[in-house]
CSV table of C-alpha atoms and ligand atoms in Angstrom, one decimal:
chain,number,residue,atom,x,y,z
B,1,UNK,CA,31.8,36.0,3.4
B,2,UNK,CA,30.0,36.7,0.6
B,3,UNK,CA,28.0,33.3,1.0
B,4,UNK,CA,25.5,32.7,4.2
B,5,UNK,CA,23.2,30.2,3.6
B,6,UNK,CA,22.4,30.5,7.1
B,7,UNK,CA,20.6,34.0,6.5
B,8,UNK,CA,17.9,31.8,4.8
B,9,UNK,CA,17.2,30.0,7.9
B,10,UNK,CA,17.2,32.4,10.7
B,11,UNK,CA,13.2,32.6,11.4
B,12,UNK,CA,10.3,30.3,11.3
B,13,UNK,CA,9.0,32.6,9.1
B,14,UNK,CA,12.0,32.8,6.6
B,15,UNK,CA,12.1,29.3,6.7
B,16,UNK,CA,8.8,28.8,5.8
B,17,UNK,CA,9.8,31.2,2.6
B,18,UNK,CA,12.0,28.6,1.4
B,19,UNK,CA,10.9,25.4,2.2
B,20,UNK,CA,10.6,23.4,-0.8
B,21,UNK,CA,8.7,20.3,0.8
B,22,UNK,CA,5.0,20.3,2.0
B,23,UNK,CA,2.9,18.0,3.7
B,24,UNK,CA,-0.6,17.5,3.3
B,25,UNK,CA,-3.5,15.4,4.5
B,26,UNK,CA,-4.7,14.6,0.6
B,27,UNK,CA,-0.6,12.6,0.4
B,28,UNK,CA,-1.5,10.0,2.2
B,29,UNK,CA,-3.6,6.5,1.8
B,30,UNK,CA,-4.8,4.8,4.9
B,31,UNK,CA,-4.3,0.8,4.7
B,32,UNK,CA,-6.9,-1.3,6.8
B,33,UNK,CA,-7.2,-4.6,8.2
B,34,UNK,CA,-10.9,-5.4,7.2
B,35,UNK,CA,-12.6,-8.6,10.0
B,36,UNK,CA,-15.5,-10.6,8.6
B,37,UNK,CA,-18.9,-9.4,10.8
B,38,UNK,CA,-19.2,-6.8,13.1
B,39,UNK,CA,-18.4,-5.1,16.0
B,40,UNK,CA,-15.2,-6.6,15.9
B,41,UNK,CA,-11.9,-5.3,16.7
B,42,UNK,CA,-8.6,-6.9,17.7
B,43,UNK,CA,-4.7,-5.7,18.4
B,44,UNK,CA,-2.4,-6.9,16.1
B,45,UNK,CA,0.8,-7.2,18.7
B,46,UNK,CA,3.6,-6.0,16.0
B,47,UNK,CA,2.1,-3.4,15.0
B,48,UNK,CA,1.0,-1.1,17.9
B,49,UNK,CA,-1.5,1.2,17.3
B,50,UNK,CA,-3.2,-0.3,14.5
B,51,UNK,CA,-6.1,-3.4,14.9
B,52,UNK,CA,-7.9,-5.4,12.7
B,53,UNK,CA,-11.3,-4.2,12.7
B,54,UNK,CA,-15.0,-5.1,11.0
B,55,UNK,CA,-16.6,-2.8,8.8
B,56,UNK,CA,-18.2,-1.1,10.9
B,57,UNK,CA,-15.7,0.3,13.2
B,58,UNK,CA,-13.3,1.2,9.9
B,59,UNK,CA,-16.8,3.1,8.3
B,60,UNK,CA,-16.0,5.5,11.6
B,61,UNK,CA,-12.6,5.5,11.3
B,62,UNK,CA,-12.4,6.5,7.3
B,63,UNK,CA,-15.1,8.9,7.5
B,64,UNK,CA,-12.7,10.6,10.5
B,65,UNK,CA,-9.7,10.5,8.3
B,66,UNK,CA,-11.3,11.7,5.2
B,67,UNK,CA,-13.4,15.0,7.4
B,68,UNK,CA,-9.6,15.2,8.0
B,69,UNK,CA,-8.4,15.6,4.5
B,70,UNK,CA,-7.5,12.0,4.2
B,71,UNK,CA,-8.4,10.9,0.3
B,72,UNK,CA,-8.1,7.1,-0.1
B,73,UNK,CA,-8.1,4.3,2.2
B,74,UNK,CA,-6.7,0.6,1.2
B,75,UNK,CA,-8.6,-2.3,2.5
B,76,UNK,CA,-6.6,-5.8,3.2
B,77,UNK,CA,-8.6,-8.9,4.5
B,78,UNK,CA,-8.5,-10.9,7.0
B,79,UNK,CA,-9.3,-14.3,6.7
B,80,UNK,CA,-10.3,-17.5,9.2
B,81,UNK,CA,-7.5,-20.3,8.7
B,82,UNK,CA,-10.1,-22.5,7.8
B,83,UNK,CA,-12.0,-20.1,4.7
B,84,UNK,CA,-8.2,-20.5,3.0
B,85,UNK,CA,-7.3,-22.9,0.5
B,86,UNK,CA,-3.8,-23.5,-1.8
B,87,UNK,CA,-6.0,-21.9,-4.9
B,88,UNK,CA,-6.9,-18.9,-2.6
B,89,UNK,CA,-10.7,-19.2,-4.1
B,90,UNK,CA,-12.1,-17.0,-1.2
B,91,UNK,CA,-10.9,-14.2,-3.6
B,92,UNK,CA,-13.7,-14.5,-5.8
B,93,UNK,CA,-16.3,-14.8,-3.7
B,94,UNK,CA,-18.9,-12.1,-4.4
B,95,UNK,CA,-19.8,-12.4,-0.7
B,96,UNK,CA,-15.8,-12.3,0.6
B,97,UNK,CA,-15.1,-9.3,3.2
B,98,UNK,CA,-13.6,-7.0,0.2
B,99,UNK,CA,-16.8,-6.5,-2.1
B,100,UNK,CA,-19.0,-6.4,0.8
B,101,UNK,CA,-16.9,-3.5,2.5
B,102,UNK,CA,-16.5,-1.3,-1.0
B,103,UNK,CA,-19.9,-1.7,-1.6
B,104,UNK,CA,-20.4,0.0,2.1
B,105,UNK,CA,-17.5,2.1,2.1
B,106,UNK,CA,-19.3,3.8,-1.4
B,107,UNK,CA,-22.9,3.8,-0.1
B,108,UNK,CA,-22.0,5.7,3.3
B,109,UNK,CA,-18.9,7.7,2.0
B,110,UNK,CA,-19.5,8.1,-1.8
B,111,UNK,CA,-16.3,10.9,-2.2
B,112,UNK,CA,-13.8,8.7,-0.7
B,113,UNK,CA,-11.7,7.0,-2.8
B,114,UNK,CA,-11.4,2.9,-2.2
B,115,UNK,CA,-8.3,1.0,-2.9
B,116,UNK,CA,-7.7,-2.7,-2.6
B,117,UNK,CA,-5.2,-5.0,-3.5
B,118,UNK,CA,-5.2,-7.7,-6.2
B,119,UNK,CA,-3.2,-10.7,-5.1
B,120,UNK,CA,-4.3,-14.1,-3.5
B,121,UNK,CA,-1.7,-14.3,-0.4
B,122,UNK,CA,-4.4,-13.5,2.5
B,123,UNK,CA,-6.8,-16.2,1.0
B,124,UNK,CA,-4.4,-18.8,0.4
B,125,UNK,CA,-3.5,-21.1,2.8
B,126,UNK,CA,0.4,-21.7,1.9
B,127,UNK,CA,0.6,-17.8,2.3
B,128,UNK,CA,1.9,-17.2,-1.3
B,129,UNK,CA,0.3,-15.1,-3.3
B,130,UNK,CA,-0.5,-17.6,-6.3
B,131,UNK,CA,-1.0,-20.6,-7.5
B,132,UNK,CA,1.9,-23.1,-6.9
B,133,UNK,CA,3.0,-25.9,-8.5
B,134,UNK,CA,4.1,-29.3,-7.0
B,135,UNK,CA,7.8,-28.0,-6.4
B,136,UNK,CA,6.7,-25.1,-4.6
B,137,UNK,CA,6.9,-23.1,-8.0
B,138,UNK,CA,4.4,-19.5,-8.2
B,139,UNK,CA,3.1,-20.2,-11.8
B,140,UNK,CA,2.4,-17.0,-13.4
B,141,UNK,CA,-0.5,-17.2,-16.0
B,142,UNK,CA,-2.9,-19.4,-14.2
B,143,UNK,CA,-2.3,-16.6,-11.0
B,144,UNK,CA,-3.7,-14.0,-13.7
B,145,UNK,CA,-6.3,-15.5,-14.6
B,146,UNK,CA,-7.6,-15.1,-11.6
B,147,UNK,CA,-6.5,-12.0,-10.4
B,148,UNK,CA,-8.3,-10.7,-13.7
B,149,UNK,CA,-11.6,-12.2,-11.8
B,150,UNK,CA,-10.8,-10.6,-8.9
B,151,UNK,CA,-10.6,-7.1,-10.5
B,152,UNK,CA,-13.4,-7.1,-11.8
B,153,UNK,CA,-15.6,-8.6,-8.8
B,154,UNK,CA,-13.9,-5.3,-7.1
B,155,UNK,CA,-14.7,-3.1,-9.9
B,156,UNK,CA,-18.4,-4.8,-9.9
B,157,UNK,CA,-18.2,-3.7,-6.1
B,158,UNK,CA,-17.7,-0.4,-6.8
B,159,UNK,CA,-13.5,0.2,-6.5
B,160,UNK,CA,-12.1,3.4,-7.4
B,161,UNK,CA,-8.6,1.8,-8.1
B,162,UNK,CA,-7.3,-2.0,-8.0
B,163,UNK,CA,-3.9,-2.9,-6.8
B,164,UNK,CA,-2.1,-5.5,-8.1
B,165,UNK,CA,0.3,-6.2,-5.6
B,166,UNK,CA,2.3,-9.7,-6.7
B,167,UNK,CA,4.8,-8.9,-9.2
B,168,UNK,CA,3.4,-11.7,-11.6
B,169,UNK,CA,4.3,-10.6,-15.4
B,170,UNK,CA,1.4,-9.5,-17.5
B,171,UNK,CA,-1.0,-8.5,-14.8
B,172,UNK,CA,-1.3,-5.3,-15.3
B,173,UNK,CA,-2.2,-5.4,-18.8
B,174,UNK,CA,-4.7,-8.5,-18.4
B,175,UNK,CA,-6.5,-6.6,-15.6
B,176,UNK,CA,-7.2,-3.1,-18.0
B,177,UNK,CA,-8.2,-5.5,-20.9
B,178,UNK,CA,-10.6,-7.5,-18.6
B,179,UNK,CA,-11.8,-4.3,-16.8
B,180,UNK,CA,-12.4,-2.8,-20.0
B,181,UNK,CA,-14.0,-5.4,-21.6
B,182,UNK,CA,-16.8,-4.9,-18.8
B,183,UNK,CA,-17.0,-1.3,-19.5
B,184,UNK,CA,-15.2,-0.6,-16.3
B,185,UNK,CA,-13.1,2.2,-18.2
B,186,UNK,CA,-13.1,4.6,-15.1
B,187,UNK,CA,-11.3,2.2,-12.7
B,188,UNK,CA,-8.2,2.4,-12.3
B,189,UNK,CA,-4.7,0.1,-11.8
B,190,UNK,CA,-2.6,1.5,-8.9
B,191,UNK,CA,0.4,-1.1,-9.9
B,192,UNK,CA,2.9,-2.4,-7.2
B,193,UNK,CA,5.8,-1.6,-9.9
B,194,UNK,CA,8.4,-1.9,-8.1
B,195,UNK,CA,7.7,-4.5,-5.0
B,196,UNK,CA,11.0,-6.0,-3.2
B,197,UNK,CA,11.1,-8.9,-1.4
B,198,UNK,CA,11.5,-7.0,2.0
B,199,UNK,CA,12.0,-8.3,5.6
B,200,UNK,CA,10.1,-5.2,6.1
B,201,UNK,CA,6.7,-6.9,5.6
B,202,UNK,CA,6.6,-9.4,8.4
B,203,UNK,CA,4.4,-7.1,10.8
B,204,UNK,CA,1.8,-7.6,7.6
B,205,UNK,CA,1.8,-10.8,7.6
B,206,UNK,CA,1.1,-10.9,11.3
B,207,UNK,CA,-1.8,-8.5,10.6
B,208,UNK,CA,-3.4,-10.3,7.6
B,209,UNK,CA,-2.3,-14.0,8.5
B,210,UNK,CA,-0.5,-14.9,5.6
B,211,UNK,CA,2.7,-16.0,6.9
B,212,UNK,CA,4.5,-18.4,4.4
B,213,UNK,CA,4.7,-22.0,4.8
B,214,UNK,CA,7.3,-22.8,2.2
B,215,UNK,CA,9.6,-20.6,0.7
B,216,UNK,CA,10.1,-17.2,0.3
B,217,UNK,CA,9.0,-15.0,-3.0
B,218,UNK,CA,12.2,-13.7,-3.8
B,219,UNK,CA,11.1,-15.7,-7.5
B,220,UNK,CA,8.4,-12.9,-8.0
B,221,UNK,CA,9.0,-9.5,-5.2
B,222,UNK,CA,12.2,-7.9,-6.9
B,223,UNK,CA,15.5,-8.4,-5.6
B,224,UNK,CA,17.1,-5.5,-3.3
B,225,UNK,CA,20.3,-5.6,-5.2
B,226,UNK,CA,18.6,-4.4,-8.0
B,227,UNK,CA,17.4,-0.9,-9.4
B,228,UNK,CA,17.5,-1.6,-13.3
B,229,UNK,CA,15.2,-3.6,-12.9
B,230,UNK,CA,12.7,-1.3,-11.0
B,231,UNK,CA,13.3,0.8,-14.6
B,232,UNK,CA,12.4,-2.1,-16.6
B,233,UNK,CA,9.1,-3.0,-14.5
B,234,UNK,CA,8.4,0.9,-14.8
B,235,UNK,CA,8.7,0.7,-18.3
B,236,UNK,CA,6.4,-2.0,-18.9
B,237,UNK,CA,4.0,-1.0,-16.4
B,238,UNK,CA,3.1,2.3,-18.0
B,239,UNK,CA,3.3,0.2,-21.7
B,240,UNK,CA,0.8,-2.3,-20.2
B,241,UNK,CA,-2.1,0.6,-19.1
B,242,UNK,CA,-1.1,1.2,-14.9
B,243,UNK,CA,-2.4,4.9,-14.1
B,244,UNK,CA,-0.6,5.3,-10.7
B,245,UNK,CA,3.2,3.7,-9.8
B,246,UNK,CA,4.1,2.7,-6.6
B,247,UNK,CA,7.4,1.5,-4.2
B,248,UNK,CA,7.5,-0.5,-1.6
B,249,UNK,CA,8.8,-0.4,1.0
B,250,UNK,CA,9.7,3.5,1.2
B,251,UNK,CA,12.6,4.7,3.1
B,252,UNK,CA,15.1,2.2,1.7
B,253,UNK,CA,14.3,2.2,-1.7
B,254,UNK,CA,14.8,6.0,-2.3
B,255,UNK,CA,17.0,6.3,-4.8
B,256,UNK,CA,14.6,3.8,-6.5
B,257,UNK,CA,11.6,6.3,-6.1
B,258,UNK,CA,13.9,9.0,-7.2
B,259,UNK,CA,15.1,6.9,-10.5
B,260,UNK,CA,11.4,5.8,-11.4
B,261,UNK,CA,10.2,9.9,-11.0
B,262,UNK,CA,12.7,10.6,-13.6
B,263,UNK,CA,11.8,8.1,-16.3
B,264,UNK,CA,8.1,8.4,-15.7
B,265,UNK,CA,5.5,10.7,-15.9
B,266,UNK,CA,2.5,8.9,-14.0
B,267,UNK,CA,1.9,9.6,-10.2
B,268,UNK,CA,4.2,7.4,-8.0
B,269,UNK,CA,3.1,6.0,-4.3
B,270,UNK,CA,5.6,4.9,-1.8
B,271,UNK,CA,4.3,2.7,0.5
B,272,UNK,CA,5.9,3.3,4.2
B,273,UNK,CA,5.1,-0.5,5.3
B,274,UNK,CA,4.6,-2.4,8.2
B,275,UNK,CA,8.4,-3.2,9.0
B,276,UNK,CA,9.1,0.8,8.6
B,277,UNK,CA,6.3,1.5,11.2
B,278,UNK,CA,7.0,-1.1,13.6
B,279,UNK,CA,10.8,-0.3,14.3
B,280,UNK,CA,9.5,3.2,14.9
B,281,UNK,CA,6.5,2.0,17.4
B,282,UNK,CA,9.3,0.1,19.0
B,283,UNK,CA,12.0,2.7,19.6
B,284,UNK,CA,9.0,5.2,20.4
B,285,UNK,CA,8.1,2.8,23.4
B,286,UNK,CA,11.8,2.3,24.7
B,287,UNK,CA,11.9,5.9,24.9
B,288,UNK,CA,14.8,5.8,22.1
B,289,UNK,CA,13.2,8.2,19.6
B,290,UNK,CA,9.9,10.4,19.4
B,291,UNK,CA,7.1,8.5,16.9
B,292,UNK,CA,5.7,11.7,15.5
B,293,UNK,CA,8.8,13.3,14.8
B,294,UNK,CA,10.4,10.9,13.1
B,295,UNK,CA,7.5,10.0,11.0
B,296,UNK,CA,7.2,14.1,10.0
B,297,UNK,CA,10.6,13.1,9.0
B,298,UNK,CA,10.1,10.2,6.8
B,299,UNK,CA,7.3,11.6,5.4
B,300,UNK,CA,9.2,14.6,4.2
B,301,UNK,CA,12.0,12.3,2.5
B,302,UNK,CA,10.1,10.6,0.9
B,303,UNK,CA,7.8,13.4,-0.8
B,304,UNK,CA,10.9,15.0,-1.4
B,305,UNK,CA,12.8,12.2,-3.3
B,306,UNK,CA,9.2,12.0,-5.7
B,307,UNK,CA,6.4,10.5,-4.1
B,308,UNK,CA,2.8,12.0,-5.0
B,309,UNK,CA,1.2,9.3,-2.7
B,310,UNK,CA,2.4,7.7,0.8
B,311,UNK,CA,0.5,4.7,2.3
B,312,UNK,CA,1.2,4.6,5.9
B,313,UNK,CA,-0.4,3.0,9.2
B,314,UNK,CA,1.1,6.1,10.9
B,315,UNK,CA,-2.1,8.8,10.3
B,316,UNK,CA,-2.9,9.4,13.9
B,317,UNK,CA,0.9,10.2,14.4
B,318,UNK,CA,1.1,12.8,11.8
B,319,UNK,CA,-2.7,14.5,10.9
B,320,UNK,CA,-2.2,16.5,14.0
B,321,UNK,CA,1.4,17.7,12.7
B,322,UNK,CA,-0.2,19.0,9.6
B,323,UNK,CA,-2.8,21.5,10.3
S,1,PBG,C1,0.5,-8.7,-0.4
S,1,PBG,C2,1.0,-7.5,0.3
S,1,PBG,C3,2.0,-7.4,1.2
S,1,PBG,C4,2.1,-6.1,1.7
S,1,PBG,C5,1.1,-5.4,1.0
S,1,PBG,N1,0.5,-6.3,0.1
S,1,PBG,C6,2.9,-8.5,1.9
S,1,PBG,C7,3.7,-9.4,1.1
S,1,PBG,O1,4.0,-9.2,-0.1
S,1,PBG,O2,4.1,-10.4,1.6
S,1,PBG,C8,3.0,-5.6,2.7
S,1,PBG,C9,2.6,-4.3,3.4
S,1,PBG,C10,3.3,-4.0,4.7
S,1,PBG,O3,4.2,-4.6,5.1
S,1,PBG,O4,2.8,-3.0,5.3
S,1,PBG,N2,1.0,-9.1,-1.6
């Protein structure tokens, strides 16, 4: 035989020659669950492993990751029941749990790079993630409007990057003209470009309270039939100012990831979500399958199919894999 791929896999060391796919600590954000106060810290039931936690505690826990190699964290709130309302207003309070944890998160770790998401779901009370109209209806414009507000109350906080994370049309560009407008030129838009409306999300909705009331937001969050569409909201996404792409979920949306990282040339993130970890966590604690080895695993597809960035809950499980 004059072929034998097999010769190129017959040590560790040989196939370490030729392995085309690396991991790294600086590939991966670190999402949190951010408490109002402090000293607090609570389980969040589906999804083992990972707890809501005050400011405090997650001050310890990102200066950990990032002595580790860890970049970026992403910071998600958690509201009381009774601070929501159907306009989400807690969004733009200059006191809300977001602001107050950048503006710590940049004082005690200045070289760590903050991330938080733009959308109104954990502050409103119906659970979507804008304003609705009597029939149940997400209305588009008067959602931006504030989201634009709530950019640049994070920005004003100190924000490396803002994640608009609601599929509403426009955003992206409203948010750069707003930020700009208040000389915020150096932050950044990390857009959810290509967000489906996933089953994969209910663990996060657990997490952050913000399961729906009505509905579902299959009007906004793309459809999972669809990939054209991921193209289009790629295309306007990079037309309307967005400096970093992202998927979401990951693993079942690959050959999405792999169409937008031929038609673009920005950095894309894939975000591994809750769903993704929790079916792992679950199998891992029948005994079915081993947690760290299959998230080495998923981690690895989904660099390989084109992801610069990978937001995952599953750190602990695979920093110690990568050293
Ligand atoms: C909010 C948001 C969601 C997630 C991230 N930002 C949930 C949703 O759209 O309902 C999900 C992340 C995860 O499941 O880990 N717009």
């Amino acid at each position: 035989m004059l072929r034998r791929p097999r010769r190129n896999r017959k040590t560790v060391a040989i196939r370490s020659m030729v392995e085309e796919t690396i991991l790294r600590p600086s590939d991966f954000v670190a999402p949190f669950f951010v408490l109002p106060g402090e000293k607090k810290k609570e389980a969040i039931i589906s999804l083992p492993g990972v707890d809501r936690l005050s400011i405090d505690h997650i001050l310890k826990e990102a200066e950990k990751l990032h002595r580790q190699g860890v970049p970026a964290i992403a910071l998600f709130p958690v509201l009381d029941p009774s601070e929501k309302d159907p306009q989400g207003s807690g969004a733009l309070r200059e006191d809300g749990v977001i602001p107050q944890s950048v503006r710590k998160l940049k004082q005690e770790i200045p070289s760590l790079c903050v991330i938080a998401d733009i959308a109104l779901d954990p502050f409103t009370s119906h659970g979507h993630d804008g304003i609705v109209d009597a029939q149940g209806y997400v209305l588009n414009d008067a959602t931006i409007d504030i989201l634009t507000q709530m950019a640049h109350l994070f920005a004003a906080s100190g924000i490396d990057f803002v994640a608009p994370s609601d599929m509403m049309d426009g955003r992206v560009a409203a948010i750069r003209r707003k930020l700009d407008t208040h000389q915020f030129h150096d932050v950044g838009i990390l857009s959810y470009t290509a967000k489906y409306a996933s089953s994969l999300y209910a663990p996060f909705r657990d997490a952050v309270g913000s399961k729906l009331q009505f509905g579902d937001k299959k009007t906004y969050q793309l459809n999972p039939a669809n990939s054209r569409e991921a193209l289009l909201e790629t295309t306007l996404d990079t037309e309307e100012g967005a400096d970093i792409l992202m998927v979401k979920p990951a693993l079942f949306y690959l050959d999405i990831l792999a169409k937008m990282r031929a038609h673009s040339h920005l950095p894309i993130a894939a975000y591994h979500v809750s769903g993704e970890y929790a079916m792992v966590m679950a199998a891992h604690e029948k005994g079915y399958l081993d947690a760290p080895q299959v998230f080495y695993e998923a981690f690895l597809s989904i660099k390989r199919a084109g992801a610069d960035l990978i937001f995952t809950y599953a750190l602990p499980h695979i920093l110690p894999q990568l050293s």
